[in-house]
PDB file of C-alpha atoms in Angstrom:
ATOM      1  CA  UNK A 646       2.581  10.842 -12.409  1.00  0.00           C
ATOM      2  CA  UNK A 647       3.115  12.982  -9.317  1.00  0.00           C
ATOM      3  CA  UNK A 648       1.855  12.212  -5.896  1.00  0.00           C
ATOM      4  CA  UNK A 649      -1.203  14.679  -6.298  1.00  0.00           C
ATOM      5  CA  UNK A 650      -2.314  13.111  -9.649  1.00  0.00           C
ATOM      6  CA  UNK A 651      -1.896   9.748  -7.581  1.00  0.00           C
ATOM      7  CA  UNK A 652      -4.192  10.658  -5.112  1.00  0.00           C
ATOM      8  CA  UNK A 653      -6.355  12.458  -7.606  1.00  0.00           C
ATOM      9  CA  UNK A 654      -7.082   9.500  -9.322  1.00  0.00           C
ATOM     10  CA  UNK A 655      -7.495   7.337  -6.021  1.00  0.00           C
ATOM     11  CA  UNK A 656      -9.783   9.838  -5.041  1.00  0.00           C
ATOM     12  CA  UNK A 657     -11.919   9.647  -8.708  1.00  0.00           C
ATOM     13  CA  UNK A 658     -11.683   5.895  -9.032  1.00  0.00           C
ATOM     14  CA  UNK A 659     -12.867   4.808  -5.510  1.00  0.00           C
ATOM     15  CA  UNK A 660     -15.343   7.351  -4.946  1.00  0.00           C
ATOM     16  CA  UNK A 661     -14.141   8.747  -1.329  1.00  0.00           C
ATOM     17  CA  UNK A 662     -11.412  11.261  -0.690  1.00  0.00           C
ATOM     18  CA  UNK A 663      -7.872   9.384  -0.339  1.00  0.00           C
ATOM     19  CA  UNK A 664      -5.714  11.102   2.353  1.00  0.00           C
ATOM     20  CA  UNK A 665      -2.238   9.749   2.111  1.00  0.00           C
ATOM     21  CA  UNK A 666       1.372  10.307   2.739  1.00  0.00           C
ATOM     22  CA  UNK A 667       3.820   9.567   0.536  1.00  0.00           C
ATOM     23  CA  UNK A 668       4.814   6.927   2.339  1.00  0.00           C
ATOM     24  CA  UNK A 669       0.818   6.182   2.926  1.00  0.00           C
ATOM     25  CA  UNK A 670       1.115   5.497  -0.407  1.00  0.00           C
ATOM     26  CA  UNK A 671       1.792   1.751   0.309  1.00  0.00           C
ATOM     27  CA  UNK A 672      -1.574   1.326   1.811  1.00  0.00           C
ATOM     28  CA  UNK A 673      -3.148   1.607  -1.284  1.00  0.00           C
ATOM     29  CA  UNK A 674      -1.463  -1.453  -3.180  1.00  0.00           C
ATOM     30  CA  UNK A 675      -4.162  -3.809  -2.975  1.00  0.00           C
ATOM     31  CA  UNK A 676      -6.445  -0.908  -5.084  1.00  0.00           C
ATOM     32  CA  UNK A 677      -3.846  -0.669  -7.415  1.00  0.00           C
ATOM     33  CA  UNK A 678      -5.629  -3.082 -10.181  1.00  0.00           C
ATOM     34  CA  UNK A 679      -9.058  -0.414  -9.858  1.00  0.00           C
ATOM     35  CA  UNK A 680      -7.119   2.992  -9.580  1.00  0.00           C
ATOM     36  CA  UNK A 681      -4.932   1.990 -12.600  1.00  0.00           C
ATOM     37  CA  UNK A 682      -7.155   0.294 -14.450  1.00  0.00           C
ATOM     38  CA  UNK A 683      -6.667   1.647 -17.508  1.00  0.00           C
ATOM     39  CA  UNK A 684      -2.867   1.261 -17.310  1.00  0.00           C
ATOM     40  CA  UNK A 685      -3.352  -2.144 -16.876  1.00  0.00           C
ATOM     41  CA  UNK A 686      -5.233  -3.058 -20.225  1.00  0.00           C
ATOM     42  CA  UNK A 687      -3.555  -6.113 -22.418  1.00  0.00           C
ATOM     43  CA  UNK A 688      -1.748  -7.503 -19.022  1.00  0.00           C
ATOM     44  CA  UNK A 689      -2.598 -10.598 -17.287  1.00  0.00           C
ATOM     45  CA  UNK A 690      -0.862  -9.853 -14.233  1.00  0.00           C
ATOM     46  CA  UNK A 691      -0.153  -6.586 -11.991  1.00  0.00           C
ATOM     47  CA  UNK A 692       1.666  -6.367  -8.394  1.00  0.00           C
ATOM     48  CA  UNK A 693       3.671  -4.131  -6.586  1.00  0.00           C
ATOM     49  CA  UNK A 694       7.164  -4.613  -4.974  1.00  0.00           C
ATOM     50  CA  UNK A 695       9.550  -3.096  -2.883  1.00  0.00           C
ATOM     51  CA  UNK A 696      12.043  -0.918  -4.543  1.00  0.00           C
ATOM     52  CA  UNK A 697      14.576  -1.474  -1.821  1.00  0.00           C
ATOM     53  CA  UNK A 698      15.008  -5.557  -2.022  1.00  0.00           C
ATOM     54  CA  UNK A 699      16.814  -7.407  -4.896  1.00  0.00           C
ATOM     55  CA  UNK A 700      15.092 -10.077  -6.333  1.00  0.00           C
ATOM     56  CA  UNK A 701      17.258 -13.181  -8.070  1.00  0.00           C
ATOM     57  CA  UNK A 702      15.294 -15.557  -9.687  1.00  0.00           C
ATOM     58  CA  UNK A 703      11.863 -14.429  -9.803  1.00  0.00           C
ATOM     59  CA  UNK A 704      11.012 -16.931 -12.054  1.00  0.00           C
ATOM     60  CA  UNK A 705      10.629 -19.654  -9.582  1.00  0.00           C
ATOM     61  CA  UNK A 706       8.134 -17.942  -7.579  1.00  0.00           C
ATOM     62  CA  UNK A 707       5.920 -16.480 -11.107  1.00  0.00           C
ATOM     63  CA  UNK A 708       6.702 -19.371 -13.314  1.00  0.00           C
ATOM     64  CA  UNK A 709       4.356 -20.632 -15.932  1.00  0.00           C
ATOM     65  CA  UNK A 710       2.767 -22.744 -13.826  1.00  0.00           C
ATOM     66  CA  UNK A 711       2.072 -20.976 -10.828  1.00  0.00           C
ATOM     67  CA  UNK A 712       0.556 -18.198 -13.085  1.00  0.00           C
ATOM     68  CA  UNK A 713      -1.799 -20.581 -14.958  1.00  0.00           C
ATOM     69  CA  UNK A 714      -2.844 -21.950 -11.291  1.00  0.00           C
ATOM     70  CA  UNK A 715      -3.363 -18.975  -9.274  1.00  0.00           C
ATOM     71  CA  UNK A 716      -4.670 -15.318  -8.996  1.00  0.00           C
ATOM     72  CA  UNK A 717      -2.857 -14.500  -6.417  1.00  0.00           C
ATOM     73  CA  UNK A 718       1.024 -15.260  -6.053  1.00  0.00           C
ATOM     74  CA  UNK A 719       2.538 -13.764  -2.568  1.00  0.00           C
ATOM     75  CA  UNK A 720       6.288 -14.179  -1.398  1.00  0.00           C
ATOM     76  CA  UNK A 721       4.038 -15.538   2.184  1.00  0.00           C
ATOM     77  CA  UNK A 722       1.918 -18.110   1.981  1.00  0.00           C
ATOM     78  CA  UNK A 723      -1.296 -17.482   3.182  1.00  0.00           C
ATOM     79  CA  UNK A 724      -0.838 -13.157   3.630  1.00  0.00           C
ATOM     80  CA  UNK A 725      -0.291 -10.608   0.290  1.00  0.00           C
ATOM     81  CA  UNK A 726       3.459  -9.454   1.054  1.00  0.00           C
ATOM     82  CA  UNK A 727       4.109  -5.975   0.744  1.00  0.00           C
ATOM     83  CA  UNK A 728       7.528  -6.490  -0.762  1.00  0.00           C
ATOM     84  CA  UNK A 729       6.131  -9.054  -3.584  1.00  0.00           C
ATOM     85  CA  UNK A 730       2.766  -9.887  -4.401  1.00  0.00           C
ATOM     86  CA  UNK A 731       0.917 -10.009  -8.320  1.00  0.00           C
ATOM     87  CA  UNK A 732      -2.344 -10.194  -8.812  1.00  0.00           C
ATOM     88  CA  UNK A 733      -4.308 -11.587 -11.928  1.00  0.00           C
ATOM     89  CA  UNK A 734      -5.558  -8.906 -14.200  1.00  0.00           C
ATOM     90  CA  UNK A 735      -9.391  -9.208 -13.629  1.00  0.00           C
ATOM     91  CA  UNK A 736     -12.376  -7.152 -12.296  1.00  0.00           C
ATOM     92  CA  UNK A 737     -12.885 -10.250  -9.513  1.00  0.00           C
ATOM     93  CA  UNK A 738      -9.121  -9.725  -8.343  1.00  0.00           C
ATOM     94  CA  UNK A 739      -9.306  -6.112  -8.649  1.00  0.00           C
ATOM     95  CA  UNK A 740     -12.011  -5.400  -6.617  1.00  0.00           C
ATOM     96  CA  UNK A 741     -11.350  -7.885  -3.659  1.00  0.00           C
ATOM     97  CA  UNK A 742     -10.232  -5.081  -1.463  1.00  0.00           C
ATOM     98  CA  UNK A 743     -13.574  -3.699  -0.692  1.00  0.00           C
ATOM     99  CA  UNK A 744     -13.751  -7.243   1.380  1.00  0.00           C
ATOM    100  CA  UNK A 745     -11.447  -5.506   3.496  1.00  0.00           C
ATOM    101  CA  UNK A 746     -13.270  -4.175   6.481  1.00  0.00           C
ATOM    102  CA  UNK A 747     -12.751  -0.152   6.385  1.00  0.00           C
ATOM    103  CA  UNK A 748     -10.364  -0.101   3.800  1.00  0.00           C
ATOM    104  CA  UNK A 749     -11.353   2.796   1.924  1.00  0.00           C
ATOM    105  CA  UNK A 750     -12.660   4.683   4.767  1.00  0.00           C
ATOM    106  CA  UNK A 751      -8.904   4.243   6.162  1.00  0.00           C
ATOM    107  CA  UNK A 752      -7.454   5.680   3.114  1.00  0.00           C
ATOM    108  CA  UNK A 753      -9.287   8.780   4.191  1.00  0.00           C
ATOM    109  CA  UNK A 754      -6.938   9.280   7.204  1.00  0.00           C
ATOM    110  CA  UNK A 755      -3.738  10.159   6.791  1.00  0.00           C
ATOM    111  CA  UNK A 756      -2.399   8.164   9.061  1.00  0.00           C
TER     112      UNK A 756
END
C-alpha cells in the first residue's frame, strides 16, 4: 500500500482529513486496529513495532498467558511503547483512541 492509499484510507475510516508525513505516520498507530480493520479479520492480536530494534525472545513478553490476561501488552508498564505494543483484536480496543483528547483533530496537522 503506498503512503497516499495509507492516508486515503485514514482519511475514509476516521471520518476527518489525515495530514501526515511519512514519518507522521507513527502518530497514527494507536488507529491502526479501525483504519485496518478489515486486514485484521481472523486475528486476535495486532500492534506495531519499530523496524529499527531487534527483538530476542518475544515470547516472554506475549506469552500465552499474558495474552489470555490482557488487551493491552506494552514493552512500558503503564504507557503504549512506540517500539512494541499489541493490542487485542476487538471493536472496544480498537476504538480507545478517540479517548485521546484531540487525537484525530491532530492527525489533521501535519506536524
Amino acid at each position: 500500500m503506498t503512503f497516499a492509499e495509507v492516508l486515503e484510507r485514514a482519511t475514509s475510516r476516521l471520518g476527518k482529513p489525515v495530514k501526515k508525513t511519512q514519518y507522521g505516520l507513527c502518530d497514527l498507530r494507536p488507529a491502526y486496529g479501525h483504519i485496518f480493520q478489515d486486514l485484521l479479520n481472523g486475528y486476535d492480536f495486532w500492534g506495531h513495532a519499530d523496524i529499527d530494534v531487534v527483538w530476542g525472545r518475544l515470547g516472554l513478553l506475549l506469552s500465552e498467558p499474558h495474552l489470555e490476561r490482557y488487551d493491552i501488552i506494552s514493552s512500558r508498564r503503564g504507557y503504549i511503547a512506540g517500539h512494541l505494543t499489541a493490542y487485542r483484536n476487538c471493536d472496544h480496543i480498537n476504538s480507545l483512541f478517540y479517548n485521546i483528547e484531540g487525537f484525530v483533530e491532530d492527525l489533521q496537522r501535519p506536524d
